[in-house]
mmCIF file of C-alpha atoms and ligand atoms in Angstrom:
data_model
loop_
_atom_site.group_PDB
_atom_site.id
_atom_site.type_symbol
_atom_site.label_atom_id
_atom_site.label_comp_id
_atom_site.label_asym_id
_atom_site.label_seq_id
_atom_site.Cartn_x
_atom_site.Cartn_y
_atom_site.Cartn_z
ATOM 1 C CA UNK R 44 -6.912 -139.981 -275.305
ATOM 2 C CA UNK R 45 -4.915 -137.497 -273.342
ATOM 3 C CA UNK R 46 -4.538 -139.992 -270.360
ATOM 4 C CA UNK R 47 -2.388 -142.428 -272.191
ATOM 5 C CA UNK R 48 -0.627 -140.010 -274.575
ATOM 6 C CA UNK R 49 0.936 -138.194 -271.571
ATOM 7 C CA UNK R 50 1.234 -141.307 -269.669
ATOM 8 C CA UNK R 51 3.374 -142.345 -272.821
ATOM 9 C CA UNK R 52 5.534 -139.491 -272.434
ATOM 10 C CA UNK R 53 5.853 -139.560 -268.870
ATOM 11 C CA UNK R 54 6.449 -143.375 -268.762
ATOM 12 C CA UNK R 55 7.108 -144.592 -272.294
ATOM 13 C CA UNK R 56 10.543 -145.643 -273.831
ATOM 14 C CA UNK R 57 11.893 -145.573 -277.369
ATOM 15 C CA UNK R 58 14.012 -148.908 -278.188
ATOM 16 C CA UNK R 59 15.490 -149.526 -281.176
ATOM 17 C CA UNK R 60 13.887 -150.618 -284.284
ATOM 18 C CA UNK R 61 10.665 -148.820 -283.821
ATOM 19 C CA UNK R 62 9.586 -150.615 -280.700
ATOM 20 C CA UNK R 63 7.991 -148.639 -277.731
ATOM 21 C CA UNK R 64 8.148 -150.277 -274.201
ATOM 22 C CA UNK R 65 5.205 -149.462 -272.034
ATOM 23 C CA UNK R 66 5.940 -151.916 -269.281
ATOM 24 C CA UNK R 67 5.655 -149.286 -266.366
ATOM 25 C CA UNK R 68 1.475 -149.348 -267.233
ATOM 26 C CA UNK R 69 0.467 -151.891 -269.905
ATOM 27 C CA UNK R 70 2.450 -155.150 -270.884
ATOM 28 C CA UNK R 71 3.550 -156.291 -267.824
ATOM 29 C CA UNK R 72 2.758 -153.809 -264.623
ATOM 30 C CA UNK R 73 -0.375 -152.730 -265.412
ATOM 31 C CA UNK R 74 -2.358 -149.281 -263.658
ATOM 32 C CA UNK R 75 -6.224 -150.610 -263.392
ATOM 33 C CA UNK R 76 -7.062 -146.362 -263.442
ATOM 34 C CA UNK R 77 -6.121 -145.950 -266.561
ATOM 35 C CA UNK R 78 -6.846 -149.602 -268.149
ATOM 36 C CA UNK R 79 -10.100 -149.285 -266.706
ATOM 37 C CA UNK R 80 -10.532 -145.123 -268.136
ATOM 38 C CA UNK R 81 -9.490 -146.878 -271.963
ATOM 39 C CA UNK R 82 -11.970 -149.598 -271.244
ATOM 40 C CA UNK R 83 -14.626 -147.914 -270.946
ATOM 41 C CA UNK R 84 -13.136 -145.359 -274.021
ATOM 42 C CA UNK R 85 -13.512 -147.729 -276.157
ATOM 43 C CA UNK R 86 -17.083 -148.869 -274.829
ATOM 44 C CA UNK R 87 -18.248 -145.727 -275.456
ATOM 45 C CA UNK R 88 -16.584 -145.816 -279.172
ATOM 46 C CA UNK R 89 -18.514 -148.934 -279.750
ATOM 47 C CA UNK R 90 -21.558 -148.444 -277.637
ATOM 48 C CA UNK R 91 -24.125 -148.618 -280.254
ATOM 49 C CA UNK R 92 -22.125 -151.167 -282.621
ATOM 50 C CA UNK R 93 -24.301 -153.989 -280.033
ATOM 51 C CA UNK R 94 -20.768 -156.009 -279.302
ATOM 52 C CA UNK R 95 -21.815 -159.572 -277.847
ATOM 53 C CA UNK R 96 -18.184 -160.657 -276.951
ATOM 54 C CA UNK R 97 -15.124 -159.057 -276.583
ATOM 55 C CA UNK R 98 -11.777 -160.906 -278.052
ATOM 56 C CA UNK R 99 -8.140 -160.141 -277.485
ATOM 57 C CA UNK R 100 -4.931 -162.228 -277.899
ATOM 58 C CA UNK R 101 -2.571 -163.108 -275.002
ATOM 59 C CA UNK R 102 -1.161 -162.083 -273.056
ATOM 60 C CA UNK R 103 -0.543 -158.106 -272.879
ATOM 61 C CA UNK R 104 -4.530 -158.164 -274.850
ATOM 62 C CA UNK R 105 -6.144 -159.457 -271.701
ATOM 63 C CA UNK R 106 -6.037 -156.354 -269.673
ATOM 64 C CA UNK R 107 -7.787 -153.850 -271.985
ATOM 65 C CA UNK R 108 -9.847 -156.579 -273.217
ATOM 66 C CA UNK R 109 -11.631 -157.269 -269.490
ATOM 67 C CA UNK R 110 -11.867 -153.348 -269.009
ATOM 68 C CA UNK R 111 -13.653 -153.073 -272.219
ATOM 69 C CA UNK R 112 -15.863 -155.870 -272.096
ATOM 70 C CA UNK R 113 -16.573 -155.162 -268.749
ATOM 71 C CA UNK R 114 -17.944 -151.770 -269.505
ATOM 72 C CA UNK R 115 -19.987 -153.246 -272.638
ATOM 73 C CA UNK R 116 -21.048 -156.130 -270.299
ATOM 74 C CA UNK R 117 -20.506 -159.015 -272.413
ATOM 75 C CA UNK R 118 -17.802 -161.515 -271.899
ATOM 76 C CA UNK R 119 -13.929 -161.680 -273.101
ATOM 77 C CA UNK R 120 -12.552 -164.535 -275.042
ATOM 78 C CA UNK R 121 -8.754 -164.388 -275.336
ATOM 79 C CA UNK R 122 -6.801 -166.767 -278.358
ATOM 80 C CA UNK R 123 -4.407 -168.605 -277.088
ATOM 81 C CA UNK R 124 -0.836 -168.569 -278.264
ATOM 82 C CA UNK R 125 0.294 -172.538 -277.160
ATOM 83 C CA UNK R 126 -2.387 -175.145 -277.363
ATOM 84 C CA UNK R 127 -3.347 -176.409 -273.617
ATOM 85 C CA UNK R 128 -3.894 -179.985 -272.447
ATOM 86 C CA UNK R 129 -7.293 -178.701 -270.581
ATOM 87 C CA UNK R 130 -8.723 -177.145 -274.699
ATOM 88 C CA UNK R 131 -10.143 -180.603 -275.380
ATOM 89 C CA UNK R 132 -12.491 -178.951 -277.474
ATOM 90 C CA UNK R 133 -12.807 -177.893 -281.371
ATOM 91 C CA UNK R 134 -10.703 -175.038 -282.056
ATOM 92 C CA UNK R 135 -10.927 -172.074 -284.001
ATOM 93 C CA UNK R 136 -7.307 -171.235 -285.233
ATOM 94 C CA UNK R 137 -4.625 -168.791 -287.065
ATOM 95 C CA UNK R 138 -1.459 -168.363 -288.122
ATOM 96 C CA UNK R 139 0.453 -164.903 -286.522
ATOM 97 C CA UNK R 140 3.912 -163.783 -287.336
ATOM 98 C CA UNK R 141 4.574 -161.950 -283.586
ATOM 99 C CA UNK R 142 5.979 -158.304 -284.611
ATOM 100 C CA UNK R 143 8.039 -158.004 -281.145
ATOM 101 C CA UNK R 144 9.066 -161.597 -280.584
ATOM 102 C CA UNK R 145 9.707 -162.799 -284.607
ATOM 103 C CA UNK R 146 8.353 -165.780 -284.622
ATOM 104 C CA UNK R 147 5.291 -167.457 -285.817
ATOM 105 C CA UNK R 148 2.572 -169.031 -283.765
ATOM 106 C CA UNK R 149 -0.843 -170.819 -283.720
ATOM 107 C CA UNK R 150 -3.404 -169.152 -282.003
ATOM 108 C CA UNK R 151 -6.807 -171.178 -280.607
ATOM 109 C CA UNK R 152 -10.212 -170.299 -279.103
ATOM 110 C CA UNK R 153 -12.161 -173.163 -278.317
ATOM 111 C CA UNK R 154 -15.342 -172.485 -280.677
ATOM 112 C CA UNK R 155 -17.815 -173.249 -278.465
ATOM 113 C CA UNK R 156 -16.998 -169.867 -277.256
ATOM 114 C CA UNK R 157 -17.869 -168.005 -280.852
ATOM 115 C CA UNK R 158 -20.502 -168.299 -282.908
ATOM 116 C CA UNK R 159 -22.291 -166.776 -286.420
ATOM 117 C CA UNK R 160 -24.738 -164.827 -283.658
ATOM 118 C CA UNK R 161 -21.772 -163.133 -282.153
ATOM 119 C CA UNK R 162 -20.890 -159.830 -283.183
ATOM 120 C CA UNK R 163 -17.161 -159.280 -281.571
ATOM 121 C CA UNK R 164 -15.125 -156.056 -280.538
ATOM 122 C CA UNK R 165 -11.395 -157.053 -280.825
ATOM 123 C CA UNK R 166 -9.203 -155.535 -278.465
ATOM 124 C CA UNK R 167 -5.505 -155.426 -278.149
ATOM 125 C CA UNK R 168 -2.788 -153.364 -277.048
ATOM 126 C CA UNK R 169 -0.651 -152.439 -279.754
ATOM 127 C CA UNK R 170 -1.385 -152.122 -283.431
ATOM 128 C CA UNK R 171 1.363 -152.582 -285.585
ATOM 129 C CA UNK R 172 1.780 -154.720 -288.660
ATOM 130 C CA UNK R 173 -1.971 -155.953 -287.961
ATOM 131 C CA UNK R 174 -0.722 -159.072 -287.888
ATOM 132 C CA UNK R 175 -2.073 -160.164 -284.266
ATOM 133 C CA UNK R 176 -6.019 -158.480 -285.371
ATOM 134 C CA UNK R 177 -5.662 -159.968 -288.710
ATOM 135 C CA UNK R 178 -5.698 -163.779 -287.072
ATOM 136 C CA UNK R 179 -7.964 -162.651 -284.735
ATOM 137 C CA UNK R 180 -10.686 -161.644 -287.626
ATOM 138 C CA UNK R 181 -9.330 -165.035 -289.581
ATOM 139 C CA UNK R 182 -10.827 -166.979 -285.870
ATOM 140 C CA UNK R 183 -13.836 -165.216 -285.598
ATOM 141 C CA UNK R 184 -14.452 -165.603 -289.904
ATOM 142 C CA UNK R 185 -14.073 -169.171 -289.094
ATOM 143 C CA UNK R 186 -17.075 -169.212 -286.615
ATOM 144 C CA UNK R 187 -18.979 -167.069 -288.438
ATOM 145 C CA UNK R 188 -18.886 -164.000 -286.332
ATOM 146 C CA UNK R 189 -18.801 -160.768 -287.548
ATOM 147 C CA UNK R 190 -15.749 -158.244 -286.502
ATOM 148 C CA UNK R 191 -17.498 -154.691 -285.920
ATOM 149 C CA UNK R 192 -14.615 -153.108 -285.185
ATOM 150 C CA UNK R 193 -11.223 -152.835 -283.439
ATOM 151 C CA UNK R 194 -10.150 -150.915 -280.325
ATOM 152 C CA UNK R 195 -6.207 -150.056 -279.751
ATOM 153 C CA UNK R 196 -4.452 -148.731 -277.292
ATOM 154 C CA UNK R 197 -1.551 -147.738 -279.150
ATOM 155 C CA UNK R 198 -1.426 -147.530 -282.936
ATOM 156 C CA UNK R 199 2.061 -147.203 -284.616
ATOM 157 C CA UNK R 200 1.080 -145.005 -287.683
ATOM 158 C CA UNK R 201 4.065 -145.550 -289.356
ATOM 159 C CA UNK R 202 3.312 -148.904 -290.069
ATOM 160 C CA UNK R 203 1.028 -151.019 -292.169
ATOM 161 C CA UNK R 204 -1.876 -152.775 -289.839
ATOM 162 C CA UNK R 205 -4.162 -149.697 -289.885
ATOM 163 C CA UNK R 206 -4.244 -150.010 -293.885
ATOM 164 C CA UNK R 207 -4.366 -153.818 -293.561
ATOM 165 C CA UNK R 208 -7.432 -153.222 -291.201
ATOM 166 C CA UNK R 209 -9.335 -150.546 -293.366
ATOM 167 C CA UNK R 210 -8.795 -152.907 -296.335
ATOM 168 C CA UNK R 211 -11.128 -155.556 -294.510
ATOM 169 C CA UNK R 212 -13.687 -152.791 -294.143
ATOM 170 C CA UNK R 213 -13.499 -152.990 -290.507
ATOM 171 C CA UNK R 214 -13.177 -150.007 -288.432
ATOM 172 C CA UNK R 215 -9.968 -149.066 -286.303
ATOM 173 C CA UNK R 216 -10.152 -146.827 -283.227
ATOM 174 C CA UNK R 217 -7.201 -145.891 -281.759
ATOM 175 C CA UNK R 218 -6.719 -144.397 -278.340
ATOM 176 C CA UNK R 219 -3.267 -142.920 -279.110
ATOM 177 C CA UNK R 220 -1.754 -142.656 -282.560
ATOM 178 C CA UNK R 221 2.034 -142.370 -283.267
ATOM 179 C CA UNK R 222 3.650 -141.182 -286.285
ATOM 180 C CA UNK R 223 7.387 -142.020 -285.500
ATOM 181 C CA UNK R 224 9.432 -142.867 -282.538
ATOM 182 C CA UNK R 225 12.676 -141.467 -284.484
ATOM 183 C CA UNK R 226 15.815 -140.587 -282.294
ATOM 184 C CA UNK R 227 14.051 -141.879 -279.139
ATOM 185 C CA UNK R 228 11.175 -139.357 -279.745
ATOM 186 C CA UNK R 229 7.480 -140.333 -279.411
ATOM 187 C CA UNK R 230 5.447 -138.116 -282.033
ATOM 188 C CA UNK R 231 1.775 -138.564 -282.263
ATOM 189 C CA UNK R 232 -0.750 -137.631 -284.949
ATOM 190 C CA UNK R 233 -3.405 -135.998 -282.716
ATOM 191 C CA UNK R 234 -3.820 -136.325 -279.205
ATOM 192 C CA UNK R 235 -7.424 -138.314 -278.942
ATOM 193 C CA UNK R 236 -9.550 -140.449 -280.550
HETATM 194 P P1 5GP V 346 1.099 -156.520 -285.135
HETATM 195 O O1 5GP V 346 0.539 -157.909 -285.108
HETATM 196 O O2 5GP V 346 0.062 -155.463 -285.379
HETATM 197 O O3 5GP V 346 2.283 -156.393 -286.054
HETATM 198 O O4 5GP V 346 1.705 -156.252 -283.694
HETATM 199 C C1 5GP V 346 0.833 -156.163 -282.607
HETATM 200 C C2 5GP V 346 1.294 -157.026 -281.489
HETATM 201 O O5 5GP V 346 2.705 -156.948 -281.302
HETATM 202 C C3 5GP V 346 0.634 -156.554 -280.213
HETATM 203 O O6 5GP V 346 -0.185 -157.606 -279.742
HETATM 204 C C4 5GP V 346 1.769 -156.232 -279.266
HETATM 205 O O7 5GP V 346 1.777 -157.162 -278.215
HETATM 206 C C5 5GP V 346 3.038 -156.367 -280.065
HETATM 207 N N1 5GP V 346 3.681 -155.069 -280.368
HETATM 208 C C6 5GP V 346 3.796 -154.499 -281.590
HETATM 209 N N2 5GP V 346 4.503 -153.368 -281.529
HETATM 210 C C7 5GP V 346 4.832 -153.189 -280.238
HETATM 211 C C8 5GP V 346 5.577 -152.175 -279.534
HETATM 212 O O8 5GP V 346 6.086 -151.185 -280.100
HETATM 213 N N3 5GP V 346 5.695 -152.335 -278.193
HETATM 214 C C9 5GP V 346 5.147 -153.393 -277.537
HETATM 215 N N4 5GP V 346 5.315 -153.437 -276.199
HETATM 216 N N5 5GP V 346 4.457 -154.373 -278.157
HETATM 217 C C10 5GP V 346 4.298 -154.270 -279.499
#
């Protein structure tokens, strides 16, 4: 999607260890233009897949998640990373090793919110190791639901969640794909999805 790739190189920064920082317009401020243009991107990706809920992981999920699931019209369920007092309900939950912060976590949805009826878009920002989509496919197995597909904003190529992904015969759409981010350098593999 030619919005975000050049928004990438515009506004995108290289740190070390294979880690792009896209805090001017995603993870933490966010522009509602162009969250709300790759919302409705990946709508239109899915449109005929008939998503019932969208479901993301917080917290930099949550903003391409609404977008999306706004433009489907169905509602957005985001996993929870620490267990709150107020989820008094039975939980759905995973395991995921966190690529950018190295540590493990549980993640929860309540499952009154998912169900074997509910055919779910995931949506999140990055995709790296798949690690974050793969517990978010282990919650929705665990109700039942079937994963139709997954929508990313930003796939790093150059590593393994894509193949992790396509393994589970679930298909990955990718708004911007890169193949390295050598010597500070953002290279993608094409320019839209
Ligand atoms: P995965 O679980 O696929 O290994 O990593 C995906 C998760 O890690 C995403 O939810 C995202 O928040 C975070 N992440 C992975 N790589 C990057 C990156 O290069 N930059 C940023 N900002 N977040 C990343």
């Amino acid at each position: 999607m030619k919005e975000l790739t050049d928004r990438i190189k515009d506004n995108g920064r290289v740190l070390g260890e294979g880690v792009l920082k896209v805090d001017e317009f995603i993870t933490h401020q966010v522009d509602p233009e162009l969250m709300d243009a790759m919302g409705k991107r990946l709508a239109e990706v899915f449109a005929d897949k008939k998503i019932t809920k969208v479901v993301t992981i917080e917290a930099s999920g949550i903003a391409p998640a609404v977008y999306a699931a706004q433009a489907l019209k169905v509602p957005m369920i985001f996993a929870r990373k620490s267990k709150s007092l107020t989820m008094d309900e039975e939980l759905l939950t995973a395991s995921v090793y966190s690529f950018t912060k190295q540590v493990t976590s549980t993640i929860s949805i309540s499952r009154k919110f998912l169900s074997a009826e509910d055919n779910v878009l995931l949506v999140d920002d990055f995709l790296a190791n798949g690690q974050a989509a793969k517990g978010l496919i282990e919650l929705c197995q665990q109700a039942g639901a079937n994963v139709a597909g997954i929508g990313i904003l930003i796939e790093k190529s150059f590593q393994d969640g894509r193949q992790l992904i396509e393994d589970m015969d679930i298909p990955v759409v990718s708004l911007a794909r890169i193949s390295s981010l050598h010597d500070g350098k953002v290279t993608f593999i094409e320019e839209d999805a």
